XYZ file of C-alpha atoms in Angstrom:
695
model
C 161.263 77.014 94.781
C 159.239 75.818 97.321
C 159.569 72.405 96.095
C 164.079 72.950 96.323
C 164.024 74.671 99.393
C 162.282 72.340 103.244
C 162.036 74.278 106.540
C 164.827 73.448 109.263
C 161.919 71.607 111.336
C 162.457 68.574 112.560
C 166.193 68.113 111.591
C 165.845 68.390 107.828
C 167.962 71.353 105.558
C 168.515 72.424 103.129
C 169.635 71.204 100.353
C 172.906 73.181 98.751
C 172.636 71.794 95.105
C 169.345 73.069 94.954
C 169.675 76.448 96.463
C 173.085 76.841 94.398
C 171.407 76.262 91.242
C 168.284 78.495 92.074
C 170.748 81.094 92.831
C 172.985 81.239 90.532
C 169.814 81.720 87.928
C 169.216 84.638 89.939
C 172.235 86.545 90.314
C 173.002 86.253 86.609
C 169.275 88.015 85.441
C 170.097 90.368 88.173
C 173.689 91.016 86.219
C 171.477 91.402 83.226
C 169.255 93.611 84.378
C 172.143 96.109 85.368
C 174.197 95.671 82.693
C 174.132 99.036 80.467
C 174.035 101.023 83.842
C 177.186 98.546 85.278
C 178.635 99.440 82.118
C 178.486 103.097 81.769
C 179.772 103.251 85.321
C 182.431 101.788 84.429
C 183.490 104.530 81.663
C 182.146 106.934 83.715
C 184.816 106.393 86.550
C 187.831 105.788 83.805
C 186.903 109.241 82.709
C 186.602 110.239 86.465
C 190.453 108.766 87.001
C 191.877 109.190 82.953
C 192.493 106.109 82.688
C 190.732 105.957 79.325
C 192.334 103.857 76.674
C 193.509 106.304 74.063
C 196.624 107.639 76.036
C 198.160 109.589 73.006
C 200.112 112.868 73.750
C 196.988 114.697 71.795
C 194.212 112.058 73.169
C 195.134 113.465 76.904
C 194.794 116.889 76.145
C 191.324 116.739 78.011
C 188.954 119.375 80.353
C 189.008 117.725 83.390
C 185.088 118.740 82.992
C 183.994 115.568 85.568
C 186.737 115.690 88.003
C 186.412 119.405 88.759
C 182.180 119.014 88.331
C 182.569 116.477 91.341
C 185.662 117.633 93.225
C 183.188 120.616 93.569
C 180.179 118.759 94.837
C 181.870 116.440 97.463
C 181.997 119.340 100.359
C 178.731 120.258 99.184
C 176.682 116.897 100.103
C 178.876 116.047 102.301
C 181.800 117.641 104.601
C 182.130 115.663 108.095
C 180.803 112.476 109.974
C 177.325 112.517 111.234
C 177.117 112.470 114.914
C 174.052 110.373 116.015
C 171.107 111.808 118.384
C 168.678 109.764 120.772
C 165.731 111.177 122.158
C 162.752 109.692 123.431
C 159.694 110.514 120.961
C 157.733 112.203 124.239
C 160.024 114.631 126.136
C 158.638 113.602 129.526
C 160.314 113.375 132.919
C 160.477 109.400 132.152
C 163.816 108.439 133.950
C 164.571 105.119 132.428
C 163.737 105.807 128.949
C 166.099 109.170 129.653
C 169.013 106.920 130.360
C 168.501 104.506 127.808
C 168.712 107.539 124.868
C 171.665 107.721 126.030
C 173.323 104.604 126.143
C 172.290 103.868 123.151
C 173.710 107.379 121.956
C 177.763 106.838 123.103
C 177.344 102.762 121.994
C 176.034 104.658 118.280
C 178.857 106.686 118.646
C 181.365 104.974 119.844
C 180.131 102.588 116.830
C 180.887 105.516 114.204
C 184.248 106.128 115.160
C 185.161 102.388 115.551
C 183.938 101.533 112.060
C 185.884 104.394 110.635
C 182.211 106.207 109.614
C 183.714 108.970 107.993
C 185.757 107.569 105.225
C 182.566 104.760 104.750
C 180.559 107.580 104.068
C 182.629 109.722 101.965
C 183.101 106.909 99.331
C 179.371 106.475 99.504
C 179.465 109.733 98.278
C 181.998 109.399 95.787
C 179.937 105.863 94.385
C 176.327 108.786 94.408
C 177.844 111.505 92.906
C 179.792 109.254 89.658
C 177.638 106.203 89.639
C 173.971 107.493 91.526
C 174.122 104.599 93.292
C 176.263 103.906 97.429
C 175.234 101.516 99.672
C 176.884 100.102 102.988
C 176.359 96.526 104.526
C 176.239 96.070 108.585
C 176.749 92.634 110.831
C 177.196 92.023 113.890
C 180.142 90.437 115.924
C 181.308 89.092 118.517
C 183.676 87.065 120.354
C 183.205 84.027 122.591
C 184.957 82.963 125.694
C 184.204 78.820 126.342
C 183.668 78.598 130.212
C 183.291 75.097 129.810
C 186.303 73.229 128.127
C 184.156 70.778 126.234
C 182.567 72.778 124.706
C 183.199 74.568 121.293
C 182.089 78.083 121.483
C 180.431 78.980 117.776
C 182.161 80.333 114.462
C 182.155 83.895 115.106
C 181.160 85.525 111.325
C 184.599 85.887 109.630
C 185.493 89.141 107.199
C 182.206 89.843 105.340
C 179.801 87.651 106.960
C 176.950 88.286 109.261
C 177.664 87.165 113.191
C 175.268 84.891 114.576
C 172.988 86.843 117.232
C 174.258 85.966 121.289
C 176.069 82.043 121.766
C 175.224 79.192 123.935
C 174.823 79.357 127.363
C 177.757 78.190 128.991
C 180.370 80.628 126.500
C 180.365 84.536 127.961
C 181.002 86.985 124.923
C 184.605 89.236 125.800
C 183.893 91.656 122.922
C 180.221 92.773 120.955
C 180.276 95.124 118.065
C 178.646 96.997 114.893
C 180.569 96.702 111.931
C 180.009 98.669 108.916
C 181.087 97.634 105.605
C 181.160 100.343 102.496
C 179.864 98.012 99.272
C 181.584 99.178 95.771
C 178.783 99.752 93.379
C 179.433 96.852 91.020
C 179.410 94.107 94.025
C 176.210 94.952 95.291
C 172.874 93.501 94.083
C 169.291 93.294 94.073
C 165.646 92.072 92.793
C 164.469 93.841 89.641
C 162.139 95.960 90.925
C 160.028 99.155 90.568
C 160.183 100.691 94.137
C 162.626 99.715 96.956
C 159.659 98.141 98.906
C 159.522 95.431 96.851
C 162.537 94.186 96.126
C 162.308 91.007 97.634
C 166.327 90.204 97.958
C 169.502 91.990 97.996
C 173.020 90.552 98.015
C 176.745 91.572 98.180
C 179.847 90.266 96.869
C 182.850 89.392 99.095
C 186.537 88.675 98.190
C 187.429 85.570 99.924
C 190.993 83.388 100.361
C 191.350 80.164 101.075
C 191.863 81.048 104.348
C 189.156 83.330 105.363
C 186.695 80.680 103.490
C 188.276 77.563 105.147
C 187.372 79.810 108.585
C 183.715 80.782 107.757
C 182.480 78.030 105.867
C 185.271 74.851 107.204
C 186.706 72.196 105.254
C 184.031 70.264 103.960
C 183.012 73.603 101.805
C 186.715 73.818 100.465
C 186.474 69.918 99.340
C 183.426 70.443 97.634
C 185.048 71.977 95.039
C 182.401 74.794 94.857
C 185.223 77.461 95.923
C 187.425 76.624 93.073
C 184.728 77.151 90.960
C 185.536 80.837 91.583
C 188.733 81.468 91.630
C 189.705 83.161 88.724
C 190.275 86.834 89.888
C 188.467 88.315 87.542
C 188.267 92.027 87.719
C 187.886 95.169 85.119
C 190.850 96.414 84.898
C 194.645 95.281 85.824
C 194.163 96.861 89.766
C 191.617 95.058 90.767
C 192.679 91.544 88.862
C 196.289 92.242 91.138
C 193.910 93.389 93.937
C 191.789 89.689 93.939
C 194.458 86.969 92.857
C 193.857 84.172 94.863
C 190.650 85.053 96.114
C 187.090 83.982 95.591
C 184.046 86.391 95.131
C 181.314 85.038 96.857
C 178.029 86.328 97.379
C 175.909 86.876 100.747
C 172.398 86.514 100.014
C 169.011 87.941 101.692
C 166.378 86.493 100.821
C 163.048 88.017 102.357
C 159.896 86.492 100.533
C 161.489 82.793 101.839
C 162.992 84.147 105.632
C 166.423 83.227 104.910
C 170.608 83.498 104.168
C 172.562 82.297 101.395
C 176.534 82.442 101.005
C 177.574 81.544 97.416
C 180.636 81.311 94.943
C 180.394 83.019 91.739
C 180.130 80.219 89.158
C 179.532 77.756 91.645
C 175.925 75.373 91.466
C 176.382 74.520 95.482
C 175.717 76.979 97.363
C 178.460 77.284 100.620
C 175.992 77.876 103.446
C 172.108 78.395 103.767
C 171.029 79.329 106.874
C 168.305 81.896 109.136
C 169.240 85.150 109.406
C 171.493 86.126 111.626
C 169.909 89.445 112.841
C 166.475 89.823 113.428
C 165.718 93.463 112.042
C 162.609 96.015 111.518
C 162.415 95.988 107.457
C 164.820 92.271 107.194
C 167.854 93.900 105.430
C 170.905 94.009 106.650
C 171.506 97.267 104.473
C 169.559 100.193 104.445
C 167.940 101.964 101.039
C 170.667 102.774 98.657
C 171.498 106.641 98.504
C 169.709 106.718 94.697
C 170.459 109.803 92.427
C 168.459 110.553 89.619
C 165.875 107.550 89.856
C 162.222 107.344 87.665
C 159.093 105.418 88.908
C 159.893 103.036 86.546
C 162.520 100.616 87.969
C 165.680 101.315 90.647
C 168.263 101.602 88.102
C 169.829 105.169 88.758
C 171.240 107.703 85.783
C 174.177 108.781 86.676
C 174.737 112.829 86.421
C 177.336 112.503 84.181
C 175.222 111.428 80.781
C 173.207 114.495 80.778
C 176.224 116.575 80.203
C 178.272 113.812 78.703
C 178.255 115.241 75.097
C 179.258 118.652 75.915
C 182.333 117.424 77.901
C 183.153 115.667 74.698
C 182.875 118.945 72.282
C 184.330 120.709 75.454
C 187.491 118.152 75.104
C 187.710 117.931 71.210
C 187.538 122.048 71.552
C 190.688 121.865 73.822
C 192.678 119.572 71.825
C 192.537 121.705 68.915
C 192.539 124.890 71.027
C 196.468 123.180 71.908
C 197.335 121.775 68.536
C 196.372 125.929 67.380
C 198.478 126.807 70.463
C 201.277 124.403 68.524
C 201.239 126.283 65.711
C 201.706 129.324 66.443
C 205.897 129.508 66.432
C 207.614 132.490 64.148
C 208.691 131.210 61.281
C 210.709 132.715 58.396
C 211.270 132.066 54.978
C 214.561 133.729 53.057
C 216.544 133.499 49.784
C 218.775 130.721 49.747
C 221.862 129.507 48.106
C 223.817 133.437 48.992
C 227.199 132.333 51.248
C 226.971 135.256 52.860
C 223.913 136.481 53.069
C 221.875 132.954 54.328
C 223.894 132.714 57.617
C 223.602 136.356 58.792
C 220.099 135.607 58.933
C 220.185 132.541 60.553
C 222.149 133.946 63.141
C 219.756 136.519 64.144
C 216.986 133.987 63.864
C 217.940 131.608 66.534
C 216.325 131.875 70.013
C 218.766 132.012 72.750
C 219.351 135.542 70.572
C 217.045 138.139 71.929
C 219.384 141.278 70.789
C 221.651 140.628 68.119
C 223.733 142.737 65.343
C 224.793 140.658 62.783
C 227.245 142.207 59.836
C 226.788 141.704 56.535
C 229.424 141.584 54.061
C 228.066 141.873 50.769
C 225.575 144.801 51.656
C 224.867 145.752 48.270
C 223.972 142.753 46.876
C 221.364 142.964 50.393
C 220.155 145.760 49.313
C 219.407 145.067 45.241
C 217.655 141.498 46.663
C 215.201 143.383 49.171
C 216.941 144.256 52.035
C 214.841 143.409 55.164
C 211.704 142.862 52.095
C 213.859 139.301 51.763
C 212.790 138.250 54.882
C 209.410 136.620 54.710
C 207.533 135.124 58.409
C 204.039 133.231 58.305
C 201.547 134.812 59.320
C 200.141 133.875 62.569
C 197.113 136.482 63.077
C 194.884 133.880 61.229
C 195.957 130.905 64.078
C 194.745 133.867 66.939
C 191.991 134.597 65.717
C 190.797 130.856 65.648
C 192.447 130.052 69.487
C 189.836 133.080 70.360
C 187.135 131.656 68.862
C 187.313 128.468 70.015
C 187.986 129.080 73.900
C 184.835 131.511 73.453
C 182.919 128.510 71.889
C 184.522 126.069 75.462
C 183.229 128.665 78.088
C 180.492 128.545 76.312
C 179.546 124.789 76.387
C 181.323 125.427 80.153
C 178.791 127.732 80.906
C 176.186 125.104 79.628
C 177.468 122.166 82.137
C 177.050 124.579 84.753
C 173.475 125.380 83.828
C 172.574 121.301 83.925
C 174.449 120.600 86.910
C 173.378 123.723 88.992
C 176.328 124.758 90.131
C 176.267 128.081 90.406
C 179.135 130.496 90.700
C 178.539 131.379 94.067
C 178.921 128.122 94.742
C 182.713 128.319 93.064
C 183.803 131.453 94.585
C 182.882 132.873 91.580
C 181.854 136.430 93.129
C 182.106 140.266 92.075
C 184.156 142.062 95.509
C 181.488 145.295 94.133
C 178.733 142.669 95.737
C 177.294 143.221 99.009
C 177.396 140.480 101.912
C 173.104 140.094 101.269
C 173.258 140.291 97.320
C 176.366 137.420 97.905
C 173.868 135.209 100.829
C 171.233 135.092 98.242
C 173.260 134.183 95.494
C 174.379 131.314 97.489
C 171.196 130.521 99.074
C 169.574 129.912 95.786
C 172.549 128.917 94.037
C 172.538 125.977 96.067
C 169.002 124.905 95.926
C 169.960 121.963 93.630
C 171.957 120.445 95.797
C 169.531 120.163 98.500
C 167.832 117.307 97.454
C 171.376 115.320 97.628
C 172.273 116.899 100.600
C 168.781 115.659 102.268
C 169.595 111.722 100.521
C 172.947 111.658 102.451
C 170.888 112.558 105.234
C 168.836 110.119 105.188
C 171.392 107.416 104.004
C 173.455 108.362 106.531
C 171.007 108.106 109.426
C 169.290 105.113 108.289
C 172.398 103.475 108.908
C 172.813 104.926 112.290
C 169.189 103.563 112.963
C 170.463 99.307 112.094
C 173.254 100.632 114.495
C 170.824 101.384 117.167
C 168.160 98.246 116.056
C 171.538 95.633 116.027
C 172.933 97.506 119.277
C 169.532 97.582 121.693
C 168.890 93.632 120.317
C 172.313 91.740 120.682
C 174.004 94.055 123.052
C 174.829 92.682 126.286
C 174.151 95.035 129.966
C 177.712 94.592 130.205
C 178.530 96.242 127.011
C 176.258 99.136 126.698
C 177.700 100.031 130.420
C 181.570 99.425 128.763
C 181.303 101.307 125.962
C 178.981 104.227 127.325
C 180.782 104.781 130.282
C 177.360 104.532 132.356
C 176.863 102.844 135.329
C 173.686 101.643 136.254
C 173.054 99.224 139.368
C 171.179 95.971 139.123
C 167.991 95.064 140.643
C 170.143 92.565 142.503
C 172.148 95.458 144.083
C 168.846 97.585 145.155
C 167.564 94.611 146.585
C 170.220 93.901 149.419
C 170.885 98.241 149.336
C 167.202 97.800 150.407
C 167.780 94.456 152.555
C 170.671 96.754 154.997
C 168.827 99.306 155.271
C 165.772 97.080 156.544
C 168.011 95.534 158.675
C 169.251 98.807 159.927
C 165.701 99.618 161.288
C 165.519 96.581 162.751
C 168.371 97.405 165.054
C 167.219 100.370 165.825
C 164.142 99.675 167.098
C 165.837 96.380 169.599
C 167.657 99.320 171.122
C 165.389 101.074 171.389
C 165.875 104.097 169.388
C 163.222 106.028 167.323
C 162.831 104.505 163.894
C 161.044 105.403 160.544
C 157.807 105.020 161.872
C 158.346 107.194 164.532
C 157.161 111.341 163.094
C 160.278 112.990 165.032
C 162.689 110.345 162.833
C 163.764 110.176 159.704
C 164.876 107.194 158.121
C 168.644 106.553 158.554
C 170.907 107.692 155.953
C 172.762 106.293 153.401
C 176.168 107.188 152.103
C 176.420 109.300 148.948
C 177.059 106.779 146.035
C 174.197 104.403 147.636
C 172.068 107.402 147.675
C 172.781 107.940 143.545
C 172.558 105.085 143.176
C 169.123 104.546 144.854
C 168.143 106.944 142.277
C 168.659 105.980 139.277
C 166.711 102.837 137.454
C 168.301 99.692 137.353
C 169.971 98.796 134.042
C 167.266 95.704 133.876
C 164.855 98.035 133.629
C 166.352 99.700 131.172
C 167.601 96.708 128.975
C 163.459 95.307 128.939
C 163.386 99.066 127.230
C 165.776 98.518 124.797
C 165.081 94.461 124.388
C 160.545 95.696 124.734
C 160.857 98.345 122.341
C 163.917 98.082 120.474
C 164.244 101.856 119.159
C 160.520 102.030 118.319
C 159.977 103.744 121.700
C 162.201 106.617 120.831
C 163.201 108.384 117.692
C 166.859 108.110 116.283
C 167.597 111.061 114.621
C 170.988 112.381 113.260
C 171.238 116.421 112.868
C 169.535 118.416 109.681
C 173.044 120.031 109.338
C 175.534 117.533 110.607
C 176.664 116.200 106.854
C 177.396 119.329 105.292
C 179.809 121.759 106.133
C 179.178 123.295 109.527
C 178.112 126.856 110.106
C 179.383 127.664 113.620
C 177.848 130.833 113.581
C 174.271 129.310 113.357
C 175.268 127.270 116.571
C 176.890 130.132 118.600
C 173.101 131.454 118.081
C 171.652 128.767 119.014
C 173.291 128.504 122.190
C 172.597 132.332 122.610
C 169.503 132.227 121.453
C 169.453 128.801 124.954
C 171.179 131.165 126.973
C 168.457 133.603 126.582
C 165.686 132.246 126.776
C 166.835 130.406 130.243
C 168.244 134.040 131.685
C 165.032 135.570 131.040
C 162.361 132.756 132.174
C 164.804 133.417 135.464
C 164.557 136.900 136.002
C 160.073 137.084 135.048
C 159.915 133.672 137.448
C 161.995 134.800 140.666
C 159.427 137.452 140.947
C 156.655 136.009 140.624
C 158.259 133.299 143.420
C 158.208 135.615 145.058
C 154.320 136.348 144.961
C 152.707 133.326 144.844
C 155.056 130.314 146.208
C 152.690 127.904 144.882
C 153.308 128.965 140.797
C 156.912 127.386 141.356
C 156.198 124.102 140.511
C 154.260 124.888 137.440
C 157.417 126.929 135.960
C 159.947 124.924 136.510
C 157.568 122.576 134.223
C 157.860 125.689 131.984
C 161.065 125.805 131.678
C 161.828 122.376 131.227
C 159.277 122.279 128.510
C 161.309 125.096 126.290
C 164.132 123.658 127.230
C 163.583 120.149 125.608
C 162.716 121.972 122.030
C 166.590 123.015 122.235
C 169.353 120.337 120.937
C 171.649 122.623 122.898
C 169.996 122.099 126.004
C 169.743 118.506 126.311
C 172.760 117.997 128.143
C 171.624 120.824 131.018
C 168.294 118.853 130.838
C 168.733 116.385 133.613
C 170.957 119.811 135.790
C 167.081 121.693 135.051
C 164.960 118.819 136.471
C 167.241 117.950 139.161
C 167.202 122.194 140.492
C 163.462 122.849 139.352
C 162.596 119.972 141.914
C 164.578 120.828 144.769
C 162.935 124.218 143.926
C 160.116 122.863 143.977
C 160.121 121.023 147.309
C 161.783 124.003 148.624
C 158.530 125.876 147.995
C 155.693 123.338 148.800
C 157.702 123.377 152.358
C 156.516 125.687 155.246
C 158.510 128.672 155.414
C 160.005 130.149 158.865
C 158.574 133.632 160.608
C 160.959 135.869 159.509
C 163.177 137.963 161.945
C 162.561 141.513 162.302
C 165.118 143.489 162.193
C 166.455 146.123 165.432
C 164.175 148.234 164.329
C 161.781 146.661 163.540
C 161.543 145.803 167.091
C 162.118 148.787 168.798
C 158.952 149.964 167.144
C 156.979 147.314 168.133
C 158.353 147.522 171.707
C 156.839 151.362 171.602
C 153.719 150.201 170.144
C 153.245 147.533 172.827
C 153.607 149.863 175.613
C 151.621 152.718 174.527
C 148.781 150.000 173.735
C 149.043 148.635 177.560
C 149.507 152.255 178.799
C 145.679 152.658 176.970
C 144.237 149.314 177.972
C 145.151 150.334 181.481
C 143.736 153.635 181.033
C 140.450 151.808 179.531
C 140.567 149.278 182.644
C 140.908 152.008 185.296
C 138.087 153.900 183.674
C 135.228 150.842 183.287
C 136.412 150.188 187.427
C 135.626 153.735 188.411
C 132.673 153.764 186.733
C 131.177 150.191 187.941
C 131.844 151.797 191.566
C 130.317 154.908 190.707
C 127.380 152.753 190.147
C 127.256 150.013 193.017
C 127.234 153.450 195.000
C 124.414 155.052 193.658
C 122.848 151.367 193.887
C 123.333 151.521 197.588
C 122.947 154.490 198.212
C 118.763 153.785 196.643
C 118.750 150.646 198.397
C 119.126 152.939 201.583
C 116.761 155.157 200.888
C 113.979 152.486 200.129
C 114.897 150.982 204.029
C 114.207 154.399 205.311
C 110.710 154.980 203.548
C 110.021 151.143 204.646
C 110.519 152.276 208.514
C 108.786 155.227 208.696
C 105.738 153.581 207.954
C 105.688 150.795 210.026
C 103.997 152.567 213.121
C 101.126 154.024 210.581
C 100.243 150.408 209.811
C 100.237 149.059 213.184
C 98.199 151.893 214.229
C 95.300 150.925 211.164
C 95.102 147.290 212.181
C 92.838 146.416 214.472
C 94.163 144.091 216.385
C 96.181 146.226 218.028
C 94.450 149.017 218.917
């Protein structure tokens, strides 16, 4: 293959003739590999649609066992359209990741509705139940509007083609979409392998008209004669031949080993187009792993379920034909003597079907009695025929029970219950009766999840910011708009400073207030940040999952129970948290984070998460802000005034006592000083008398 293909480096391209010859051989080899399975599926589909070749009246008497079992399993394995759920991998307070998740989720919901994903999943479900394999194909399409009249837009993908990413710089995207195409089981091929991870190429067959071919590949491809080689209108049935008449079967091939795509008409030796993959996907393939039924570890050739009970169905059909033939024999047949012109017409008149009760006169009664009377009329015995019919019906019933055991369709799934059973007994039977189909439910749920993931990856990588916001209905500001608002705020502050007013730098003045719309815009992340997250991590930064019960019949009671559990959890927590917040306001931020942690675990609480975060932030700010002193009531004020008056009186009384004691103390001191002075004056004459100088 390396000799046949050259890289697109230096202006060189692949050789369409060599590539076409190589892939015609690969396609033929894969068709031979799947031929036995393909023949089986054709026969099973004819049996399911009652289109067998032997259409005689006796052959039509069949028991539609395959149709009945499929009709029971269809709503059991898939009932309604899967709902996309985009969640952050780490459920923390990250506004950019939360807005990005919501953007992608809404775009996926719109994509599923626009592509009619429900009908596609139902078609895949039918292929899965009948042929044990179902698949789809995803592609990106965009319509371009040229901004320069001298530049022609690139050809978008026509129906059945994968569109190119983006477009030239001089073109504006007018419409973007992710297309999900159902692929019939006979129109899908892949390289022979034991496991899906070992597959090296996948291909799908697309019927295209001449106009579609010319629009998709140009006139040169049509003129080369490559497309006309396959315009044969082939089909397995007359309806298919009429449907494909005048169309060309074109194979779209994605080769993972060589990293390129090929478009080649069936039976043509020349490739219509060879190019690089139009989409850069994580696992390269534009299709998820098919929804497989029974497969072994030896190959990816599935085994349809009908193969395992086909012999029982053949015996049931045989017994049904036999019962119908024997039922036709349950007719009253009478034998009577002929040749008597008087008696024979009377017997014939009495045995007519329209005569419920009739009296027939017999002219020669003596002759009639001589020949035996009533014994002259003999009926064919039908008791033995009736016994054989009963035996055949019992054998057929046992075969039907064997089929139920093989397929796992229990009596509770088919609605065959007894009125005497309790509700608990019926619920237990339902749980165990559906255990055999849980793997099938899980396989279709996995397939739907892979479709959503592929579509989400294409949306994250390809969609423009305008498309993301337009489809989702979420308006986010751009980085330039935020910068413009910040510049306006700075200009307002500068104008306030020039006018001598206090500004944000002053502690007593808050920054200039913005209108509510601008405040909301400044609090949101920008679309540039969101797109940067989507482009860098694609869907790897957060997990895209669908609900586990979204592809089976919804349980309204379970949904109500989940919502009631969430409401009860929030109500009980708020009641306990309110009492704790009054005693310890410092614990309010901890309780808010605890509530958000619990709410993020409920799918029913995803819609309230943003509101809970907003209210929780306000509560945390209110708890951390200084609280004003509580105003006392009139009674408390009276008590306080009375206590103040009493305390003042006691204080004045104490002060008067201290002053009186001080006065008495000072009087005692003065008295002591006077006594000491008097004694000193009395001693003065004695001293003068004692001194020699004064004698």
